[in-house]
Coordinates of C-alpha atoms and ligand atoms in Angstrom, one line a residue:
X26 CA -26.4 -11.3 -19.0
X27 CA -24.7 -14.8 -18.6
X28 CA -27.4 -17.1 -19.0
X29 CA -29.1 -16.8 -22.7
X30 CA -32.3 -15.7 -23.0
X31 CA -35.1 -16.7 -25.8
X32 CA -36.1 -13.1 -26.8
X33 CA -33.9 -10.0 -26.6
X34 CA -34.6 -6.5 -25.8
X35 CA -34.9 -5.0 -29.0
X36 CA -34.9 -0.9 -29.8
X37 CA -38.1 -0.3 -31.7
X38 CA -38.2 3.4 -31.9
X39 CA -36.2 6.4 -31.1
X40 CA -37.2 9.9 -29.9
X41 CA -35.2 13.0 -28.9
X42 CA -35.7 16.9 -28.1
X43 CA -33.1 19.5 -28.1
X44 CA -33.5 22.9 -27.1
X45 CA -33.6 25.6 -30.1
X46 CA -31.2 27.8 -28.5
X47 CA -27.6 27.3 -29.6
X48 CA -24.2 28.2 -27.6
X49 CA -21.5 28.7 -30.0
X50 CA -17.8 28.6 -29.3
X51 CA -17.7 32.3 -30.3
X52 CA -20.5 32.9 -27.7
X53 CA -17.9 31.6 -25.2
X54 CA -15.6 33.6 -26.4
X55 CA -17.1 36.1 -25.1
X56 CA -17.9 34.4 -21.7
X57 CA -14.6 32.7 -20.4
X58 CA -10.6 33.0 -21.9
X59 CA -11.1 30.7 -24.8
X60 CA -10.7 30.1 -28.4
X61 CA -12.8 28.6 -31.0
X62 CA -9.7 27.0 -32.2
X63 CA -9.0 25.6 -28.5
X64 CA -12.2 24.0 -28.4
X65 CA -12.5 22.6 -31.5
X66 CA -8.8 20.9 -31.8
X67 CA -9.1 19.6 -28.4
X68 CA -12.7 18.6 -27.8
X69 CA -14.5 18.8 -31.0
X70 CA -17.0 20.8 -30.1
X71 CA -18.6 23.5 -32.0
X72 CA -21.5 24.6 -30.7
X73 CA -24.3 23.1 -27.5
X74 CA -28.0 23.3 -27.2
X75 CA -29.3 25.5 -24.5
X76 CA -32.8 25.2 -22.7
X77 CA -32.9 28.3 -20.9
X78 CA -34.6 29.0 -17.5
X79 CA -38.2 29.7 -18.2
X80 CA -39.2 27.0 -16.0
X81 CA -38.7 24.3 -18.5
X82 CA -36.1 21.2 -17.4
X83 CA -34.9 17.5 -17.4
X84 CA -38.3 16.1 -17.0
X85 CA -40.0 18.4 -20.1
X86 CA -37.0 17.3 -22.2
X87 CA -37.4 13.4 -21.9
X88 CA -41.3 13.5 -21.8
X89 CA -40.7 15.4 -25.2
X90 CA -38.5 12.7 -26.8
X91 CA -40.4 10.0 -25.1
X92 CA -43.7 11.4 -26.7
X93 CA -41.4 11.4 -29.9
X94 CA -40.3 7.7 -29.6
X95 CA -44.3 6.5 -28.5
X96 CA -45.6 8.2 -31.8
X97 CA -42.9 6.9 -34.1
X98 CA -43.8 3.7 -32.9
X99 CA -47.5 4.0 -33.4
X100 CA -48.2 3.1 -29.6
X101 CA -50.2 5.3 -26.9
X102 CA -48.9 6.0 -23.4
X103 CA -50.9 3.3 -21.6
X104 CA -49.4 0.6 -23.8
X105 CA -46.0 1.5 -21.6
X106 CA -45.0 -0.2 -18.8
X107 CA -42.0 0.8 -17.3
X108 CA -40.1 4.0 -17.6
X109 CA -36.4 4.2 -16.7
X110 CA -35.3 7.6 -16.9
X111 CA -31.3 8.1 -16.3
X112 CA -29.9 11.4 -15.3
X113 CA -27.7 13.8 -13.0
X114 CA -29.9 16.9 -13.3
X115 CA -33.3 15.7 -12.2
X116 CA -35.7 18.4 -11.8
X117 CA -35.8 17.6 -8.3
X118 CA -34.2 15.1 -5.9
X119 CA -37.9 13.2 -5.4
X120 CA -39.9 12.9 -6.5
X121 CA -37.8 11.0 -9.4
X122 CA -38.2 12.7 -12.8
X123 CA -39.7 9.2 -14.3
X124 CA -42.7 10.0 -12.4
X125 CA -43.4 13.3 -13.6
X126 CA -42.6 12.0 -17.3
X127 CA -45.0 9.4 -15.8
X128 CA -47.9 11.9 -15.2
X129 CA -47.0 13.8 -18.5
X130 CA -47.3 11.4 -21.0
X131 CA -50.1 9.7 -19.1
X132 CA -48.5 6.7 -19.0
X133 CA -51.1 5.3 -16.7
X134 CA -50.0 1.7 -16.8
X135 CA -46.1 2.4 -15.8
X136 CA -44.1 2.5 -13.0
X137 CA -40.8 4.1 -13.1
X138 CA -37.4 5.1 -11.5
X139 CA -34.2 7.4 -11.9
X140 CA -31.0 5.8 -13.0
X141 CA -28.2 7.6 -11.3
X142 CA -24.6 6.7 -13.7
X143 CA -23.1 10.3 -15.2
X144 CA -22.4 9.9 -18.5
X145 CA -23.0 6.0 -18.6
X146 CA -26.9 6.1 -17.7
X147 CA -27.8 5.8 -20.7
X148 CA -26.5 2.4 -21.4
X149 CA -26.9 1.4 -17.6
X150 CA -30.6 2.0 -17.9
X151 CA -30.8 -0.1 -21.3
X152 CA -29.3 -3.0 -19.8
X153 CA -31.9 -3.0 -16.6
X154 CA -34.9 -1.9 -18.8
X155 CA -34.0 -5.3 -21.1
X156 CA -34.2 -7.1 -18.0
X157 CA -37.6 -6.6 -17.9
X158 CA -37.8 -7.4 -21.2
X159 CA -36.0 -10.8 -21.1
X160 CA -37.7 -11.8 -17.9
X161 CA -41.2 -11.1 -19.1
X162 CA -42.2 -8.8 -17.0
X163 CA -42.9 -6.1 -19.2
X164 CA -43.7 -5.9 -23.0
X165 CA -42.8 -2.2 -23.3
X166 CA -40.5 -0.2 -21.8
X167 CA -39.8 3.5 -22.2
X168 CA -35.6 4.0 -21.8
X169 CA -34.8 7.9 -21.3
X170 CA -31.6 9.6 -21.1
X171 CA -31.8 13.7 -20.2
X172 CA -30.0 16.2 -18.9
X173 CA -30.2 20.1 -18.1
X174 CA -26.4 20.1 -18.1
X175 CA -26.7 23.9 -18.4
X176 CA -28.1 23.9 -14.4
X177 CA -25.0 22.4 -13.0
X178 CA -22.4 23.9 -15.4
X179 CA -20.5 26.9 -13.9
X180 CA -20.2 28.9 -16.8
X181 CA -16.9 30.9 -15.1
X182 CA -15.0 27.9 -15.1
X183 CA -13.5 27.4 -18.8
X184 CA -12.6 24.1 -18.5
X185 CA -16.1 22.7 -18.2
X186 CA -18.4 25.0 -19.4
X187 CA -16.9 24.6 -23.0
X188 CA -17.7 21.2 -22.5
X189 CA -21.7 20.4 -22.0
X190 CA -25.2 20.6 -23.3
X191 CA -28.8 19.9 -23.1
X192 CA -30.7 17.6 -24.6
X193 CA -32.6 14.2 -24.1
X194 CA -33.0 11.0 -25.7
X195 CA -35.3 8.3 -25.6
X196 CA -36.5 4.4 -27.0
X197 CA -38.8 2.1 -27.0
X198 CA -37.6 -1.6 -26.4
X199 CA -39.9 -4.5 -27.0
X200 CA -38.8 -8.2 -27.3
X201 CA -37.3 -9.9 -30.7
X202 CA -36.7 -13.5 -30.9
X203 CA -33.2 -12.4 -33.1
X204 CA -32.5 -8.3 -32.8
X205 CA -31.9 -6.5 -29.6
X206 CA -29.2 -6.1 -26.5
X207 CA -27.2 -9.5 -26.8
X208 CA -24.9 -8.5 -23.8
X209 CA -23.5 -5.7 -21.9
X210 CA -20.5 -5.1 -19.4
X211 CA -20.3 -3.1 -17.5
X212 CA -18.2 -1.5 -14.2
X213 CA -17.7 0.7 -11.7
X214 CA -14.9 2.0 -9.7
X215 CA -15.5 4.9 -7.0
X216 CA -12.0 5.2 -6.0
X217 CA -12.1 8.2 -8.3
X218 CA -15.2 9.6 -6.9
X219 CA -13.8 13.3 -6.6
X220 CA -12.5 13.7 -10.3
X221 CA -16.2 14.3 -11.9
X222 CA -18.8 15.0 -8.8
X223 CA -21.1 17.6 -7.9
X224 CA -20.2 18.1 -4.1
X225 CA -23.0 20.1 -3.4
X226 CA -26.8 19.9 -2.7
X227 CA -26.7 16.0 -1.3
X228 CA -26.8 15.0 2.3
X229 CA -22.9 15.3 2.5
X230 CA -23.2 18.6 2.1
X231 CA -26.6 20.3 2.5
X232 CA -26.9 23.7 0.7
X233 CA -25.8 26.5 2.5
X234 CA -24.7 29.7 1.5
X235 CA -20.7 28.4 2.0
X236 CA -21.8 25.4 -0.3
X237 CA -23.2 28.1 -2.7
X238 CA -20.3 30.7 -2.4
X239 CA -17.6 27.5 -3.0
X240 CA -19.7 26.8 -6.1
X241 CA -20.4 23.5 -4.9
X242 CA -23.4 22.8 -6.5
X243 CA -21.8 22.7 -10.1
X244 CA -20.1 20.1 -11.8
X245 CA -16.4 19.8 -11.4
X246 CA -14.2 17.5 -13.1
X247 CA -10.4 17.4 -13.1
X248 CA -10.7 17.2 -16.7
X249 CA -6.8 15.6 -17.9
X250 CA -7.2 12.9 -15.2
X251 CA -10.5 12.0 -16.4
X252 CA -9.0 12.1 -19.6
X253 CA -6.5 9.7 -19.1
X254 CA -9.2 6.9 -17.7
X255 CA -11.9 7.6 -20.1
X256 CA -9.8 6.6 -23.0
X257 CA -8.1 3.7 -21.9
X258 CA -11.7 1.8 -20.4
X259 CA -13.8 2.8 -23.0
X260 CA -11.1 1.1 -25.3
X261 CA -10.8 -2.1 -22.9
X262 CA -14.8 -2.6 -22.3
X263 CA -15.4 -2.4 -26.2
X264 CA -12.8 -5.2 -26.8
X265 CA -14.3 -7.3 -24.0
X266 CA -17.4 -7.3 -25.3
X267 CA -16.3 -7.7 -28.8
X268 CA -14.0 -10.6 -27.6
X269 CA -16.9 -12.1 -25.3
X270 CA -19.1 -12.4 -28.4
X271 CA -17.0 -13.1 -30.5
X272 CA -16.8 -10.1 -33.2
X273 CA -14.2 -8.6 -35.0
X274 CA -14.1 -5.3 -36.4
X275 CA -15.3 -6.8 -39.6
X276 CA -18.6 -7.9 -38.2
X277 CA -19.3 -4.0 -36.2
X278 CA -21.4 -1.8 -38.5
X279 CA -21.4 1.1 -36.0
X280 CA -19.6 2.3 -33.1
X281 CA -22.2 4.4 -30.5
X282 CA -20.1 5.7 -28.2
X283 CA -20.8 8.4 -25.3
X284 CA -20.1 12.1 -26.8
X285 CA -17.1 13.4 -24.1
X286 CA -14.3 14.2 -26.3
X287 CA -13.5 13.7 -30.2
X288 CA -10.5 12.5 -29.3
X289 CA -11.3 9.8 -26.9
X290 CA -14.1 8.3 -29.5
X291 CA -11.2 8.5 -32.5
X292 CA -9.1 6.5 -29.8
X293 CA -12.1 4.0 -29.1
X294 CA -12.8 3.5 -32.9
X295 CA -8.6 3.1 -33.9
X296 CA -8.6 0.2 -31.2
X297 CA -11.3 -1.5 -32.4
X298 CA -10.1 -1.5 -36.2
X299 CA -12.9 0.4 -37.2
X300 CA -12.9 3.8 -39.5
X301 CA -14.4 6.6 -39.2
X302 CA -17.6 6.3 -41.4
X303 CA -18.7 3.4 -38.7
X304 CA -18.1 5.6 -35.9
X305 CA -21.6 7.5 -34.8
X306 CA -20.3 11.1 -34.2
X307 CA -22.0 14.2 -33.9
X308 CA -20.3 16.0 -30.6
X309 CA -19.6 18.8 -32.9
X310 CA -23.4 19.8 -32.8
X311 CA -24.4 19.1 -29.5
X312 CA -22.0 19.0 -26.9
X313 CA -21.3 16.5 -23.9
X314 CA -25.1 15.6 -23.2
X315 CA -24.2 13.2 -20.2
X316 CA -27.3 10.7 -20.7
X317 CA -28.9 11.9 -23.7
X318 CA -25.3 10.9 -26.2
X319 CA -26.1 7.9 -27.1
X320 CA -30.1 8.0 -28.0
X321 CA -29.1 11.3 -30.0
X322 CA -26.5 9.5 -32.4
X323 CA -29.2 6.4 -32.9
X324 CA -32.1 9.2 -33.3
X325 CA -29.2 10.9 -35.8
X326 CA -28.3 7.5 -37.8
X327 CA -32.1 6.5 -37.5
X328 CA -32.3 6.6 -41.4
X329 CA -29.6 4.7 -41.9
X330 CA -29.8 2.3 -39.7
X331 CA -31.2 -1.5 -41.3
X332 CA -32.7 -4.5 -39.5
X333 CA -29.2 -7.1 -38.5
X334 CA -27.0 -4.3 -38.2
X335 CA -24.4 -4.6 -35.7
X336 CA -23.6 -2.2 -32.8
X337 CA -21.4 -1.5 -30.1
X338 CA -22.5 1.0 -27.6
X339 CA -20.1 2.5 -25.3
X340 CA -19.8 5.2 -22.4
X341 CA -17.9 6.4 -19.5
X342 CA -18.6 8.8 -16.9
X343 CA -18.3 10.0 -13.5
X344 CA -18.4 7.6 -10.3
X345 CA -16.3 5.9 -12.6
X346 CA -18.9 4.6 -14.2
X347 CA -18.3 2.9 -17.7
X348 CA -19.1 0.0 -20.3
X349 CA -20.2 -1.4 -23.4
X350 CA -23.1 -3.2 -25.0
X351 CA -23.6 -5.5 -27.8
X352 CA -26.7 -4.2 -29.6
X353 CA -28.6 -6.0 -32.9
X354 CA -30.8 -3.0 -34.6
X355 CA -34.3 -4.1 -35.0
X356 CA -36.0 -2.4 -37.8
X357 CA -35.3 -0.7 -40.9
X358 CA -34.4 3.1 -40.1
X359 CA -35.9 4.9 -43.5
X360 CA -39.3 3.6 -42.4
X361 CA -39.2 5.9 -39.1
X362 CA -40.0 3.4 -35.9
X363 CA -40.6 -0.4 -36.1
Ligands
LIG405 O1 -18.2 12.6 -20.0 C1 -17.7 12.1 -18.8 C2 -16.2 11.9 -18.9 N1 -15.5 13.1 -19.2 C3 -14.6 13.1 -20.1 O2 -14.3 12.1 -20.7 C4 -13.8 14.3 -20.3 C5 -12.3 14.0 -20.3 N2 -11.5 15.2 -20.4 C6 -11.4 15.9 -21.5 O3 -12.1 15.8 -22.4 C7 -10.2 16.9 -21.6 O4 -9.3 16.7 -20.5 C8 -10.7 18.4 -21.6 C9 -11.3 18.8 -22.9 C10 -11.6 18.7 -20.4 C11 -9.4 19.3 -21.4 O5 -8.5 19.0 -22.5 P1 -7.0 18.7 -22.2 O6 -6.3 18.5 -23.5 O7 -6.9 17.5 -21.2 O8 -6.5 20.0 -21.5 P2 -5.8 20.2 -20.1 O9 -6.8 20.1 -19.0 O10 -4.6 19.3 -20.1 O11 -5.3 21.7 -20.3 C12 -4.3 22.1 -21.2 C13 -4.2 23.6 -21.2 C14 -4.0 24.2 -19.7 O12 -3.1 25.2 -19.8 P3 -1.6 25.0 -19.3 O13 -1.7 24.5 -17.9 O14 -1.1 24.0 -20.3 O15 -1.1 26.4 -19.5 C15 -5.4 24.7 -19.4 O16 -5.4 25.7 -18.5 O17 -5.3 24.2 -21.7 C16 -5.9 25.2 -20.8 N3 -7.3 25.2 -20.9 C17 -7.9 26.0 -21.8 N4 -7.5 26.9 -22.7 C18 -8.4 27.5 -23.5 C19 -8.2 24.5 -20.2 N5 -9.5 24.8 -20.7 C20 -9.3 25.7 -21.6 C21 -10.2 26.4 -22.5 N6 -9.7 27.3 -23.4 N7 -11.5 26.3 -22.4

């Protein structure tokens, strides 16, 4: 966003779902060669959210939180007008998964589309839904993050299957002549394509009973290489965009950053200057949600939340895919929705 626009897009609500059923580290105990204490000192982790396979997926999940966000809001479905939903796990390949949260909220008045950025959707899909915002071509759009992590997680390989979670996430943004997404960077570099991918299931490599046998169609990740450039760009794209708008630490209430690893957030926050009561955590509860992080900690922090506060939200994920956003909160949390 270089030039400066006279409204922002401003979060006006926030919705979520999470599955009831829990996966606790001693469950996985049981599952793979782990150890709570593994899990814990080196990820954070405690326990994930689970949806289960009775027909139920990405697309129940974010209609679910978007219903959520609509009603805290006090608007109705037609009042929305475009629906950006960002996942990897969409219930299908197409039709995209914002038209069936389309057809299920009865959101008669929207169009829609998938956003396609790992673990940065999220803030990839708020920075094109406040385009719309900004431009005037929408008054209210629907931002969703969601993912059935549990469908692409290989749940023989311990060094992802400790890591993820379902759940989904989802706002409301409207325009504010003062509050709202001031600026965002962010970047991509696909050099790295084959350290977090899913090989399987796309035209590269069709399904086939090889591609199913190799276990293609999960999620791999070389996880201490991916490690290594998660922490160091997440740190560099929050300073840029503190430095580009001029803030120090001083002037950051809250840090919302993308739930991978405890120990690349702690990293993030010591860079930054800020301590750990500013930092919006809760990785211990829910796991790695891939798009669904980010609108979990602001549904979490809701109630504390107050009209002028300052946020930075951050994320990185596979492609590479990563950045930060500048973010003014709109409304007063404790009165549920603005
Ligand atoms: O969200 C998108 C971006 N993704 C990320 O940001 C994730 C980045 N990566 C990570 O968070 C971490 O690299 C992991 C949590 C995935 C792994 O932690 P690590 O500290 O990097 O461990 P490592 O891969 O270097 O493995 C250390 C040791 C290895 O054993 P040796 O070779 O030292 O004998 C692994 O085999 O830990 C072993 N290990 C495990 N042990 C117990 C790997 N997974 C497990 C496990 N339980 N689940």
């Amino acid at each position: 966003m270089s030039s400066s626009p006279s409204c922002q897009a401003a979060i006006t609500a926030v919705g979520h779902y999470l599955p009831e059923r829990r996966l606790t580290n001693s469950d996985l105990e049981e599952m793979v060669e782990t150890s709570d204490e593994w899990i814990r000192t080196r990820t954070g982790i405690r326990e994930r959210c689970i949806l289960g396979d009775d027909g139920k997926a990405t697309a129940f999940m974010a209609t679910e939180a978007a219903q959520e966000a609509l009603d805290k809001r006090g608007i109705g479905p037609d009042d929305v007008d475009l629906i950006v939903v960002a996942t990897v796990t969409p219930d299908m390949l197409f039709p995209a998964t914002a038209c069936l949260v389309q057809d299920n909220l009865g959101a008669s008045n929207a169009w829609g589309f998938d956003l396609s950025a790992a673990c940065s959707g999220f803030i990839y899909a708020l920075t094109t839904g406040a385009q719309f915002i900004e431009t005037g071509q929408a008054d209210t759009v629907l931002v969703v993050g969601a993912d059935k992590m549990s469908s692409i997680t290989d749940y023989t390989d311990r060094t992802t299957c400790i890591l993820f979670g379902d759940a989904a996430g989802a706002v409301v943004l409207e325009a504010d002549e003062e509050a709202g997404l001031h600026d965002s960077i962010h970047h991509v570099d696909g050099e790295h394509d084959d350290l977090l991918c899913m090989r399987g299931g796309g035209s590269l490599n069709p399904p086939t009973h090889e591609t199913v046998d190799a276990h293609m169609h999960y999620l791999h990740q070389e996880g201490r290489q991916v490690f290594k450039f998660a922490v160091t760009r997440m740190a560099d794209v929050c300073e840029e965009v503190m430095n580009r708008n001029g803030l120090d630490a001083e002037d950051v209430d809250y840090l919302v950053p993308h739930q991978a690893n405890q120990r690349i957030i702690d990293a993030t926050a010591k860079r930054m200057g800020l301590s750990s009561d500013q930092v919006m955590l809760n990785i211990d509860r829910y796991g790695n949600t891939t798009a669904a992080t980010i609108p979990l900690c602001l549904f979490d922090w809701e109630e504390d939340l107050e009209r002028g506060d300052e946020l930075i939200l951050t994320a990185f994920g596979g492609g590479f895919t990563w950045g930060a956003g500048h973010l003014t909160w709109a409304y007063d949390g404790a009165e549920n929705g603005a």
